[in-house]
Short mmCIF file of C-alpha atoms in Angstrom, two decimals:
data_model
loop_
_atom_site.label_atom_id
_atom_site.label_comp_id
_atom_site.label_asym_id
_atom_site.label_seq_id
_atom_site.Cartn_x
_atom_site.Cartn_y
_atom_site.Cartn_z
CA UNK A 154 47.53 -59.70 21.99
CA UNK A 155 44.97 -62.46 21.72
CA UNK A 156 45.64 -64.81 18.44
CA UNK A 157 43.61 -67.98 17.27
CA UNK A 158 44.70 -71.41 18.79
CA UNK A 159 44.49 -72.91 14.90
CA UNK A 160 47.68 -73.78 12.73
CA UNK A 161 48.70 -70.52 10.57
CA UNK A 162 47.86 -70.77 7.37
CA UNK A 163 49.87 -68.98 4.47
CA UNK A 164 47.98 -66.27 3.56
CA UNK A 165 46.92 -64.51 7.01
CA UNK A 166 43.78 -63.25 8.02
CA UNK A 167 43.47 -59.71 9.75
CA UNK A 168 41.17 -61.42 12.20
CA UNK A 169 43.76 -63.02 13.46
CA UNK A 170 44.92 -60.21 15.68
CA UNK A 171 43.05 -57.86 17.95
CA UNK A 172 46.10 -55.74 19.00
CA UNK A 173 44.73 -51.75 18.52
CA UNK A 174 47.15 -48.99 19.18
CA UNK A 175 45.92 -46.48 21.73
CA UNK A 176 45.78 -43.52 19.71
CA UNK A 177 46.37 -42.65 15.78
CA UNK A 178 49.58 -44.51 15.09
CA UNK A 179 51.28 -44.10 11.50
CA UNK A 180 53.05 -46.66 9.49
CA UNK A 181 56.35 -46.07 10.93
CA UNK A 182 55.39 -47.20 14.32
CA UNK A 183 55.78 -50.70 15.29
CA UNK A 184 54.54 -52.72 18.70
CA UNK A 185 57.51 -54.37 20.46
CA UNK A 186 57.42 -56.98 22.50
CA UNK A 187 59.09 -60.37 24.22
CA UNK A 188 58.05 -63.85 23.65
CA UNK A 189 59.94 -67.06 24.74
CA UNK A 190 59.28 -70.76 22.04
CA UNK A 191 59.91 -72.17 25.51
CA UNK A 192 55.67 -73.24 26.55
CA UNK A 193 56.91 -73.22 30.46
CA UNK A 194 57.78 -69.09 30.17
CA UNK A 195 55.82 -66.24 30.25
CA UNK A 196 57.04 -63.29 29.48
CA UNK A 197 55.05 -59.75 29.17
CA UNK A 198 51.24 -60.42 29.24
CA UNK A 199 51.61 -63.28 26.77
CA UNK A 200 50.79 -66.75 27.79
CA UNK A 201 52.50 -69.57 26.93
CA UNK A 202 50.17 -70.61 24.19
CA UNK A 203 49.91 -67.68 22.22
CA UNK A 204 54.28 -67.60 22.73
CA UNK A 205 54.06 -71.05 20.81
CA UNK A 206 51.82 -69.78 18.31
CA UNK A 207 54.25 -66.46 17.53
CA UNK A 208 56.94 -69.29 17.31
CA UNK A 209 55.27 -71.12 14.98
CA UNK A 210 54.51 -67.64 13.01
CA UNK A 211 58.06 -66.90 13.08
CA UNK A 212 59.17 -70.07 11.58
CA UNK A 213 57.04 -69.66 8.51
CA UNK A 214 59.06 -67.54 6.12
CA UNK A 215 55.72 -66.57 4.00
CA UNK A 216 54.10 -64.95 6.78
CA UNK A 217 56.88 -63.61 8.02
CA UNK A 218 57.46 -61.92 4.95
CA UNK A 219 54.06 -60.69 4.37
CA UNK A 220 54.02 -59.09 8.06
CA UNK A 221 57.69 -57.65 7.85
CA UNK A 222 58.61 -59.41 11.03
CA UNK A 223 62.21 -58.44 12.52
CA UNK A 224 63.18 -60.76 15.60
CA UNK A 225 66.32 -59.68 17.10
CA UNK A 226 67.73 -62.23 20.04
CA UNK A 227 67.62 -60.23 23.53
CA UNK A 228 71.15 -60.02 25.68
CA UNK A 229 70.95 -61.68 29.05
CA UNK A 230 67.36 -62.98 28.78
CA UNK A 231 66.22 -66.77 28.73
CA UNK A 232 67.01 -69.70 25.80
CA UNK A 233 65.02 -68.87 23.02
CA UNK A 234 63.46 -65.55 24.13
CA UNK A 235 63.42 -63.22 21.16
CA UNK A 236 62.94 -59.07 20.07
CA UNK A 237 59.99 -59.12 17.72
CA UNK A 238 59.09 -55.84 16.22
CA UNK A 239 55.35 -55.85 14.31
CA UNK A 240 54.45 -53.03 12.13
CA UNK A 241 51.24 -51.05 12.89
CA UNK A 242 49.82 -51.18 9.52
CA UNK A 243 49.93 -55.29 9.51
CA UNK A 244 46.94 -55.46 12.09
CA UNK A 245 43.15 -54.54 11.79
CA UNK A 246 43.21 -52.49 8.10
CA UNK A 247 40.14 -52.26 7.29
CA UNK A 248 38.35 -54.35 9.35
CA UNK A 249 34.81 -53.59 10.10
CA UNK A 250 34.96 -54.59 14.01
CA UNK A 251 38.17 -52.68 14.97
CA UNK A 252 37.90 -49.83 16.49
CA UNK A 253 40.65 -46.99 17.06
CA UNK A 254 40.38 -44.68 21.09
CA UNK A 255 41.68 -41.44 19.90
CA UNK A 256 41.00 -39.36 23.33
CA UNK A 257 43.60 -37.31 24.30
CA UNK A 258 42.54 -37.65 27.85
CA UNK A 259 44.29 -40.69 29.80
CA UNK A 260 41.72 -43.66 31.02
CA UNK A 261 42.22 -43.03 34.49
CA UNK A 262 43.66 -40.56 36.33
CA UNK A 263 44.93 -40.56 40.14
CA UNK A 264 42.82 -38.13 42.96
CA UNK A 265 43.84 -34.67 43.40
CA UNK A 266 46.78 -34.56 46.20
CA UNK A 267 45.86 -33.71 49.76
CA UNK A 268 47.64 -31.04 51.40
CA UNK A 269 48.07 -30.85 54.71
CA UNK A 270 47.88 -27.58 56.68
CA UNK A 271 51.65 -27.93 57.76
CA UNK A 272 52.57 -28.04 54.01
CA UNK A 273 53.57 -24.79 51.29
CA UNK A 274 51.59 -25.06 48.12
CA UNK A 275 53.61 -25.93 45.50
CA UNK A 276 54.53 -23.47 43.03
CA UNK A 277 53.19 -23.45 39.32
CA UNK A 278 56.76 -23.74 37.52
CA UNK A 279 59.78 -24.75 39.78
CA UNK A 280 62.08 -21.83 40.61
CA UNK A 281 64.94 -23.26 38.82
CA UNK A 282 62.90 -23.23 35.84
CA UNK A 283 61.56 -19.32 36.09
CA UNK A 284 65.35 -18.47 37.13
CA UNK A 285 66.48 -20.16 33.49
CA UNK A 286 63.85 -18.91 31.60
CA UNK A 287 64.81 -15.03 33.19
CA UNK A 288 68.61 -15.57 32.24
CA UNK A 289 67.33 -16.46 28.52
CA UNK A 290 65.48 -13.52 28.34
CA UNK A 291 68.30 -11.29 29.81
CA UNK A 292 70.83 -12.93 27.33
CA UNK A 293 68.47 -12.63 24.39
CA UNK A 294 67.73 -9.03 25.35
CA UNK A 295 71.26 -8.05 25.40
CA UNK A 296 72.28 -5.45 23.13
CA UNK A 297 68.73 -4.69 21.92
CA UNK A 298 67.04 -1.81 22.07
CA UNK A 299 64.22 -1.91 24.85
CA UNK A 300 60.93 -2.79 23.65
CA UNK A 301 57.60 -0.76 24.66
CA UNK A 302 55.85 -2.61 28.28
CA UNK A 303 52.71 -4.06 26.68
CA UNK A 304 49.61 -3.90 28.35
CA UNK A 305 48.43 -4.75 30.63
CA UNK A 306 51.46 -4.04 32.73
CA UNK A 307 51.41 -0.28 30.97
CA UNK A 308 47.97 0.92 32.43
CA UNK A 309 45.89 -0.06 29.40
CA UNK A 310 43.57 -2.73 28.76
CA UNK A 311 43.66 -5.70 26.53
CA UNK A 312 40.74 -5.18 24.42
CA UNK A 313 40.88 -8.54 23.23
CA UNK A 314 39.62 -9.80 26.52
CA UNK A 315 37.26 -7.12 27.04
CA UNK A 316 34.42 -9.24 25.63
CA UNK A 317 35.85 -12.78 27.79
CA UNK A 318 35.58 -10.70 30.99
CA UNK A 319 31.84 -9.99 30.31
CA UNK A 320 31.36 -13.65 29.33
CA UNK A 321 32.92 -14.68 32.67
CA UNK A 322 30.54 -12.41 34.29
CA UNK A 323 27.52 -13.86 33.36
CA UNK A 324 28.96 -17.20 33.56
CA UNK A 325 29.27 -16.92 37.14
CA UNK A 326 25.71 -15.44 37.86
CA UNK A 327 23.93 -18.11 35.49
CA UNK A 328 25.99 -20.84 37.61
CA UNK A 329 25.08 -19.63 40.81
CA UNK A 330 20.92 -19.05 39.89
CA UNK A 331 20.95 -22.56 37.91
CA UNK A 332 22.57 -24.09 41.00
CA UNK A 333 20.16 -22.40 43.06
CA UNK A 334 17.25 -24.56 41.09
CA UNK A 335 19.00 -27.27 40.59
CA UNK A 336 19.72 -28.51 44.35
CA UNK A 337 15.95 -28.44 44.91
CA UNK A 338 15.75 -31.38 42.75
CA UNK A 339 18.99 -32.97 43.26
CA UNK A 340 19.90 -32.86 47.30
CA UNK A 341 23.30 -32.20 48.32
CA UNK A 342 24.68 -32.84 51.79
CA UNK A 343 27.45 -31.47 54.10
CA UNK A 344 29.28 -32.36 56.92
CA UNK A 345 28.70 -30.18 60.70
CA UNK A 346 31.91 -30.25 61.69
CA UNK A 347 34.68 -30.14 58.23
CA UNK A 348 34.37 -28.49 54.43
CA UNK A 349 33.41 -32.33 52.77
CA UNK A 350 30.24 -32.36 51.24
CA UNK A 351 28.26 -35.13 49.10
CA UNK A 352 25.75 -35.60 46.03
CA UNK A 353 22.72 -38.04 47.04
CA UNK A 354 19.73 -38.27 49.07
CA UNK A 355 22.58 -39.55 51.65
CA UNK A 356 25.66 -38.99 53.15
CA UNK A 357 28.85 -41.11 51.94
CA UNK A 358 29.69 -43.97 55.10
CA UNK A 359 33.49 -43.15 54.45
CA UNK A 360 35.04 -42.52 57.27
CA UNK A 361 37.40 -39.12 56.55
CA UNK A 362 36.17 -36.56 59.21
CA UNK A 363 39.11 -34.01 60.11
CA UNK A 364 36.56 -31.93 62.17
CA UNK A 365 36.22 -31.33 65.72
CA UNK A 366 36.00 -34.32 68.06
CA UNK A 367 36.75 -36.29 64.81
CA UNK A 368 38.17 -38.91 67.28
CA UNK A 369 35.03 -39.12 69.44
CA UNK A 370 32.86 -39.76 66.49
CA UNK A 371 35.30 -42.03 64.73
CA UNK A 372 35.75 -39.59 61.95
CA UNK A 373 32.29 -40.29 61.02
CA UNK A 374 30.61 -37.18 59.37
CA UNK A 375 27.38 -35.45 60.20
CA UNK A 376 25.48 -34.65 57.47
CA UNK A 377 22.94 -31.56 56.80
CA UNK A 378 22.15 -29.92 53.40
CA UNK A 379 24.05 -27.99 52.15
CA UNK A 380 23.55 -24.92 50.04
CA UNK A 381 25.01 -22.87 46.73
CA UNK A 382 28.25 -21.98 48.76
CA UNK A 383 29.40 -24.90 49.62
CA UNK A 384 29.21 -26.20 46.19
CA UNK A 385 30.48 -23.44 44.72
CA UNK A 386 33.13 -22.00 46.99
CA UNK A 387 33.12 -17.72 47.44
CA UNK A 388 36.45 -17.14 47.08
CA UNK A 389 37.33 -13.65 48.05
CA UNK A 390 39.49 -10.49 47.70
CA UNK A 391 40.52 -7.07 47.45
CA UNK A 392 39.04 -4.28 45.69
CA UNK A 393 41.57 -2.03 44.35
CA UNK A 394 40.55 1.57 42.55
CA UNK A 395 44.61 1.19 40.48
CA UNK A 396 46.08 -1.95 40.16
CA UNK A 397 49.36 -0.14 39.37
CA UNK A 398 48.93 1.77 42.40
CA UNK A 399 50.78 1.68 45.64
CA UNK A 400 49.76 -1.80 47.90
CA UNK A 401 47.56 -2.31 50.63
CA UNK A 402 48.80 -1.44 53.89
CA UNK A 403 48.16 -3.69 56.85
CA UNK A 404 46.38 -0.72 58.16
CA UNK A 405 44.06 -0.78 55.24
CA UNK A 406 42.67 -3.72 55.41
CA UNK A 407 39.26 -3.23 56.87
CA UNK A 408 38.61 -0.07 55.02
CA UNK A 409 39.12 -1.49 51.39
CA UNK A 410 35.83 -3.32 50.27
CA UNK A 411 36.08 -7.24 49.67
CA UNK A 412 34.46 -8.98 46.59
CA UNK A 413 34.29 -12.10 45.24
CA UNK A 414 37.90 -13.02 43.39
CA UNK A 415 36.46 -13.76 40.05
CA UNK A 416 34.29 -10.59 39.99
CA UNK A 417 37.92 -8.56 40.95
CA UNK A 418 39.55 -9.89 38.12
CA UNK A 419 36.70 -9.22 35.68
CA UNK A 420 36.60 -5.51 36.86
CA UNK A 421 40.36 -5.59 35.93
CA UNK A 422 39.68 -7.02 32.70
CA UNK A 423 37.50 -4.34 31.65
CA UNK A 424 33.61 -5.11 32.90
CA UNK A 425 32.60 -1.72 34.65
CA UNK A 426 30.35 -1.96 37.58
CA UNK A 427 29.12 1.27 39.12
CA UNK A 428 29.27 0.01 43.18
CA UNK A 429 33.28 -0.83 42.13
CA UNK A 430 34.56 1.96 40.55
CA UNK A 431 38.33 1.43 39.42
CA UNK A 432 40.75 3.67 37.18
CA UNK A 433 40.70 3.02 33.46
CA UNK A 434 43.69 4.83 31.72
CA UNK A 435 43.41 6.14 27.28
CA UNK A 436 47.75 6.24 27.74
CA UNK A 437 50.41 3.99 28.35
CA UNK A 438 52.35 5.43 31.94
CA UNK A 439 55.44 6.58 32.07
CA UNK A 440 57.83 4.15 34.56
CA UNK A 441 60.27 6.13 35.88
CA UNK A 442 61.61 3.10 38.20
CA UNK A 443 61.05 -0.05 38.34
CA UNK A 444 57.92 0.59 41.71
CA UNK A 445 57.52 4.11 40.40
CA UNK A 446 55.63 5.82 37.44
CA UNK A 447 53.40 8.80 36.66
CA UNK A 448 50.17 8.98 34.58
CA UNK A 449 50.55 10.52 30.79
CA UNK A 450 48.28 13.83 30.27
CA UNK A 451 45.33 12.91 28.80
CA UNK A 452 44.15 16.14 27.98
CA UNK A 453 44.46 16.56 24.21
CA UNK A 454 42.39 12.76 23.66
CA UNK A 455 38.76 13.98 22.69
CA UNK A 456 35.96 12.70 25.09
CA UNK A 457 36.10 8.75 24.81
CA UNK A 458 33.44 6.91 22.89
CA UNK A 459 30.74 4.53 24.31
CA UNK A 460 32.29 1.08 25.02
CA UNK A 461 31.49 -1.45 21.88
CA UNK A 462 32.52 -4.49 23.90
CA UNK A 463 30.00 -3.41 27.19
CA UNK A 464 27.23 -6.17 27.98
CA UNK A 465 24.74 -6.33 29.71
CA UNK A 466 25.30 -8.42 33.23
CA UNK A 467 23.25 -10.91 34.21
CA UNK A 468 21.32 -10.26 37.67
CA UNK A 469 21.77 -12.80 40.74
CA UNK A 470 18.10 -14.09 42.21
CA UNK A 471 17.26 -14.50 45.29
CA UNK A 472 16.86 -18.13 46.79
CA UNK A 473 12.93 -17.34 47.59
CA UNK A 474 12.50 -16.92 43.40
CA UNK A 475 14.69 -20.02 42.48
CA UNK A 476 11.91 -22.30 41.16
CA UNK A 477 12.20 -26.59 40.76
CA UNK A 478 12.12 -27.14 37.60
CA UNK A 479 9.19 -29.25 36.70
CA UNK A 480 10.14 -32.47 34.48
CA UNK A 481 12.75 -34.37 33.66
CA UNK A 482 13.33 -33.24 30.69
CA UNK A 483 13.70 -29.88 31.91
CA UNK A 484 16.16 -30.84 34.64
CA UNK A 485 18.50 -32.34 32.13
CA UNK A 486 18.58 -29.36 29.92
CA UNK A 487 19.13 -27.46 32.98
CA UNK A 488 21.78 -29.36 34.02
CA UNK A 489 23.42 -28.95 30.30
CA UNK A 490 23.36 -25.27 31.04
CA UNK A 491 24.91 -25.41 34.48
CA UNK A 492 27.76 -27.48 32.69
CA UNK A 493 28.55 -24.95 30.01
CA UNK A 494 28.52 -22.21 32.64
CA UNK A 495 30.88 -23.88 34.34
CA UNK A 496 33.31 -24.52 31.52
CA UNK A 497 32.45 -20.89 30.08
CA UNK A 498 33.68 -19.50 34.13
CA UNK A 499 37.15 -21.95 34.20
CA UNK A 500 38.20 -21.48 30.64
CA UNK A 501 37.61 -17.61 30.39
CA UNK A 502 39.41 -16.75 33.78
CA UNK A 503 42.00 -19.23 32.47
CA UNK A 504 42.67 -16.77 29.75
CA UNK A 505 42.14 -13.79 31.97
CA UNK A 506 44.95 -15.28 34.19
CA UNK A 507 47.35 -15.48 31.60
CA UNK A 508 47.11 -11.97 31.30
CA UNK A 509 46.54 -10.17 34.50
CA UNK A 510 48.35 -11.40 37.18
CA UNK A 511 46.67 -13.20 40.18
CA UNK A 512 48.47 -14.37 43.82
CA UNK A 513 47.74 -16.88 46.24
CA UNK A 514 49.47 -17.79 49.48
CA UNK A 515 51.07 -20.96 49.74
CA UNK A 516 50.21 -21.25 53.42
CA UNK A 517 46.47 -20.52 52.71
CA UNK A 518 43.63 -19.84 50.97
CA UNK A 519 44.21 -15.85 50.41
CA UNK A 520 43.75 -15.04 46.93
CA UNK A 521 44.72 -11.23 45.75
CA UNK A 522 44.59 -10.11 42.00
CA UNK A 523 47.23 -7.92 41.15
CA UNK A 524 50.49 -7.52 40.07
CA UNK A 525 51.93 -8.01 43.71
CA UNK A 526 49.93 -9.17 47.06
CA UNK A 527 49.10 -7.00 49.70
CA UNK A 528 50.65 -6.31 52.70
CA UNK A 529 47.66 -7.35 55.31
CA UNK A 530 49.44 -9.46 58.07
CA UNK A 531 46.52 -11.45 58.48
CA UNK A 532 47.69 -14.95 57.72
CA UNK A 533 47.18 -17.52 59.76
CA UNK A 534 48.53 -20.77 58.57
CA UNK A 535 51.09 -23.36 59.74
CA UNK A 536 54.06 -21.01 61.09
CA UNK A 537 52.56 -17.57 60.71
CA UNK A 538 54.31 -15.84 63.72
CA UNK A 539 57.56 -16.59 62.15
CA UNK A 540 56.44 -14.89 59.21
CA UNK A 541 54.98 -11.87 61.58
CA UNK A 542 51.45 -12.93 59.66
CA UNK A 543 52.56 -11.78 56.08
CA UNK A 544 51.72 -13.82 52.93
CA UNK A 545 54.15 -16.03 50.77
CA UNK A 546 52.68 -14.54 47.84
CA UNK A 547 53.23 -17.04 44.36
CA UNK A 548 51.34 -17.57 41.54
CA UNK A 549 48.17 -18.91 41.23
CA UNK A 550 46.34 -21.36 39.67
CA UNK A 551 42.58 -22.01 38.47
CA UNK A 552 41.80 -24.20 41.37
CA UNK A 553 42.97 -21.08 43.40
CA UNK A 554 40.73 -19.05 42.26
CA UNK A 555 37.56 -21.50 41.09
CA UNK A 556 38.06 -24.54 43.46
CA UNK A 557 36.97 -27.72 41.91
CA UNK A 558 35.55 -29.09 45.48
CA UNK A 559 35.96 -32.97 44.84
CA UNK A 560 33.23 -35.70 45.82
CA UNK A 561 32.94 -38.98 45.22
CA UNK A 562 31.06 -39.77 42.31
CA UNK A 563 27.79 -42.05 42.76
CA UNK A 564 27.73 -44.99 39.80
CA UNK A 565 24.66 -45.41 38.05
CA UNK A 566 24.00 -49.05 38.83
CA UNK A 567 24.71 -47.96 42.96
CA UNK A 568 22.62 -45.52 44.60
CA UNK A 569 24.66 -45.95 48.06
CA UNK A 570 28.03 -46.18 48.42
CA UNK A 571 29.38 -48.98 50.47
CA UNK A 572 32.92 -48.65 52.57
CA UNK A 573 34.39 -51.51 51.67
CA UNK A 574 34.40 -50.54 48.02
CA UNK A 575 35.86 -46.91 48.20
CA UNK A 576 39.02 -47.37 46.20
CA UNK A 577 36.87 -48.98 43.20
CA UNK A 578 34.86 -45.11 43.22
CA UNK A 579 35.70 -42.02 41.39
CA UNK A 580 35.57 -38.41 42.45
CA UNK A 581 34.57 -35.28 40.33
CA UNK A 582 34.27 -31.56 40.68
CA UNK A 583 31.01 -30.70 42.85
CA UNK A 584 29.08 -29.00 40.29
CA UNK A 585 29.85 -31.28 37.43
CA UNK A 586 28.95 -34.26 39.90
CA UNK A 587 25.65 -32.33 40.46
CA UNK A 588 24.84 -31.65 36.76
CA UNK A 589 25.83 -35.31 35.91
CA UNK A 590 23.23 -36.44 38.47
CA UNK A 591 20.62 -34.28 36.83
CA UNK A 592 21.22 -35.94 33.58
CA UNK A 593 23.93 -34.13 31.56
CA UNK A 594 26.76 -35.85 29.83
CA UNK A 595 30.07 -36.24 31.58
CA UNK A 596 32.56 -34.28 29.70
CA UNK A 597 35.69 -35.96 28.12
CA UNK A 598 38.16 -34.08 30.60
CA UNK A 599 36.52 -35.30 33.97
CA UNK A 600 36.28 -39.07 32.97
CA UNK A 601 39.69 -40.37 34.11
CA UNK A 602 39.37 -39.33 37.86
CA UNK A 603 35.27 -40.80 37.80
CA UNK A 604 36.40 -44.22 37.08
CA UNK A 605 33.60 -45.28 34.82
CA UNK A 606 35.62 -48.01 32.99
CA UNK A 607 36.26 -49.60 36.69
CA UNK A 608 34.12 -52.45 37.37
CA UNK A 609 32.90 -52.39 40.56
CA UNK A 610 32.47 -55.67 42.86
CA UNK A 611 28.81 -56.64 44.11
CA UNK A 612 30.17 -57.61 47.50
CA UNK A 613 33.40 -57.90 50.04
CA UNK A 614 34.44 -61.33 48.78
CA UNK A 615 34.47 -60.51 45.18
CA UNK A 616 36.28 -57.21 45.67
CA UNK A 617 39.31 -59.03 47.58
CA UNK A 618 39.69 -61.05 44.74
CA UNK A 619 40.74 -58.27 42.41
CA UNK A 620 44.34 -57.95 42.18
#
């Protein structure tokens, strides 16, 4: 709260204040803070000027009237420290050079947590809370008659998402061929020897190698370029002809075909590909346990009718036919495009997950969609022989399935980043780092782990000044 240094005068002015509430307050709302008449104390923020000057406010009974002030004396605190509650609606109405941050996003936001290899993922919602949640469910349930499985746990589709599944589709092939054009213009790099890549002409100086003969090199990285995969990572998994089928064996596992995750869960969703043929069922099944059921006849339906939701997919180019593109201008609204594909691809499988189950390992990166994980033993993670190489199978998540990839993000005014400055940098998702770069707009949701509001110091001396 910053106030004028001048005498109060009876009839305030709003400019007197410049205290804005973070987000859209209403009148109810009040802004409560500690201030001390005493001019040796400080006490919350406020110095021991502006104290004196809330004093004097205090002890004027027409402005305290007009600003419905309410001091209350605090228990235990100093001699002459005070409660003082201050409506909302007393500062900045109507003034022309307040201004109101209504984002929903916080200003910054912390890194994503680092996992070591030694540690379990965590799981999505705690077990107590899924074990609470079943009990209500049971208790509410009780005494009811059963209610019909709905898809797509019955066989059937959701026809709803039919039409998300196809726009996740091409999402992912129009990410992957405007990334393909995009790194020819702005140059990505990778380390040799670990999974950490960079966006710039250069390689960061950071030194955050966990690669082999980190040690030797000081964990120094060795940078080359880096291509479409290592931006965007190919997660991978099963192919399976009946989700509600049996699992895989561990005897299966080289004979089933692998495919990239997000094009498994598509498939699931209702996109039909000819080279992945999978079983689409026109009844509910019949459970007859909980692990067993049998298909309905299907002979009296009449022949089914062409699909209305089918689209046509997208086809992936090859890197020889990926062309530059040729101005700026053209780069930017390329880079626009590669940004909506991106939030088309995380949004829509966010709504496909909700639906049809997917499973990760908390030891590693295995990813199977499907009601229940497979039974490959091919884990390999911290531990595995006690587990005999099976999977800890939990829920997954979007990163699971669409990893962001973190890197730090370059600031405008910096070109290089310099090591003694790291903790004044942001980091942001690979591809949105590389669109931003190319000259799209950094989206509300990605701003509080880039930093942008953090001023960064022009040398070593400044930056150990900053508290």
């Amino acid at each position: 709260m910053s106030c004028s240094s001048s005498s109060p005068s009876s009839s305030l002015s709003p400019s007197l204040f410049s205290l804005l509430p973070s987000s859209a307050s209403t009148a109810k709302s009040t802004f409560v803070f500690f201030y001390s008449s005493s001019s040796s104390q400080r006490f919350s923020g406020i110095r021991a000027s502006r104290s004196a000057f809330l004093s004097s406010l205090l002890s004027n009974k027409r402005i305290k009237e007009q600003l419905n002030l309410d001091a209350v004396p605090v228990k235990d605190a100093h001699q002459g420290c005070q409660h003082v509650r201050l409506p909302t609606q007393c500062f900045c109405q109507d003034h022309p050079s307040s201004v109101i941050d209504k984002s929903s996003y916080p200003q910054n936001a912390d890194f994503p947590r680092y996992y070591s290899k030694k540690e379990k993922k965590p799981f999505p919602i705690p077990i107590l809370e899924l074990r609470r949640a079943a009990r209500e469910r049971q208790k509410k349930a009780r005494g009811k008659p059963r209610r019909p499985t709905p898809p797509p746990r019955n066989g059937m589709l959701v026809r709803s998402l039919i039409p998300v599944a196809y726009e996740v589709m091409n999402a992912r092939i129009l990410l992957i061929n405007n990334l393909k054009r995009l790194m020819k213009v702005v140059p990505v790099q990778a380390c040799k020897y670990c999974n950490e890549i960079h966006v710039g002409q250069s390689g960061h100086p950071f030194k955050s190698c966990r690669g082999l003969h980190a040690d030797k090199r000081r964990s120094l990285h060795e940078w080359t370029n880096a291509t479409v995969e290592d931006v965007f990572l190919p997660v991978e998994a099963y192919h399976i002809f009946d989700r509600l089928g049996r699992r895989i064996s561990h005897e299966e596992r080289f004979s089933i075909p692998r495919v990239p995750a997000v094009v498994e869960l598509c498939v699931q969703a209702g996109v039909d590909l000819p080279d992945l043929p999978t079983k689409r069922r026109r009844k509910p099944v019949i459970r007859i346990r909980k692990s067993e059921i049998i298909d309905a006849n299907e002979d009296d339906l009449p022949d089914p009718m062409p699909d209305k939701f089918k689209k046509p997919i997208l086809d992936e180019i090859p890197d020889s036919d990926a062309f530059p593109p040729s101005s700026a201008e053209e780069t930017a609204s390329l880079a626009e495009e590669t940004l909506e594909a991106w939030e088309t691809l995380r949004q829509g499988a966010g709504r496909l997950m909700r639906k049809y189950a997917v499973r990760v390992c908390g030891y590693c990166p295995e990813l199977h969609v499907g009601p229940s994980g497979h039974k490959a033993q091919n884990c390999g993670a911290f531990k595995h022989q006690q587990r005999n190489g099976q999977h800890g199978w939990q829920a997954a998540v979007i990163d699971d399935l669409i990893p962001p990839r973190y890197v730090w993000h370059v600031p405008e005014t910096e070109p290089e980043l310099q090591r003694e400055l790291r903790n004044f940098y942001g980091q942001a998702p690979a591809v949105v780092e590389l669109c931003v770069q190319g000259g799209a707009r950094v989206p509300e949701q990605y701003k509080p782990t880039m930093r942008l509001d953090v001023g960064i110091p022009t040398d070593l001396r400044e930056a150990e000044m900053v508290v």
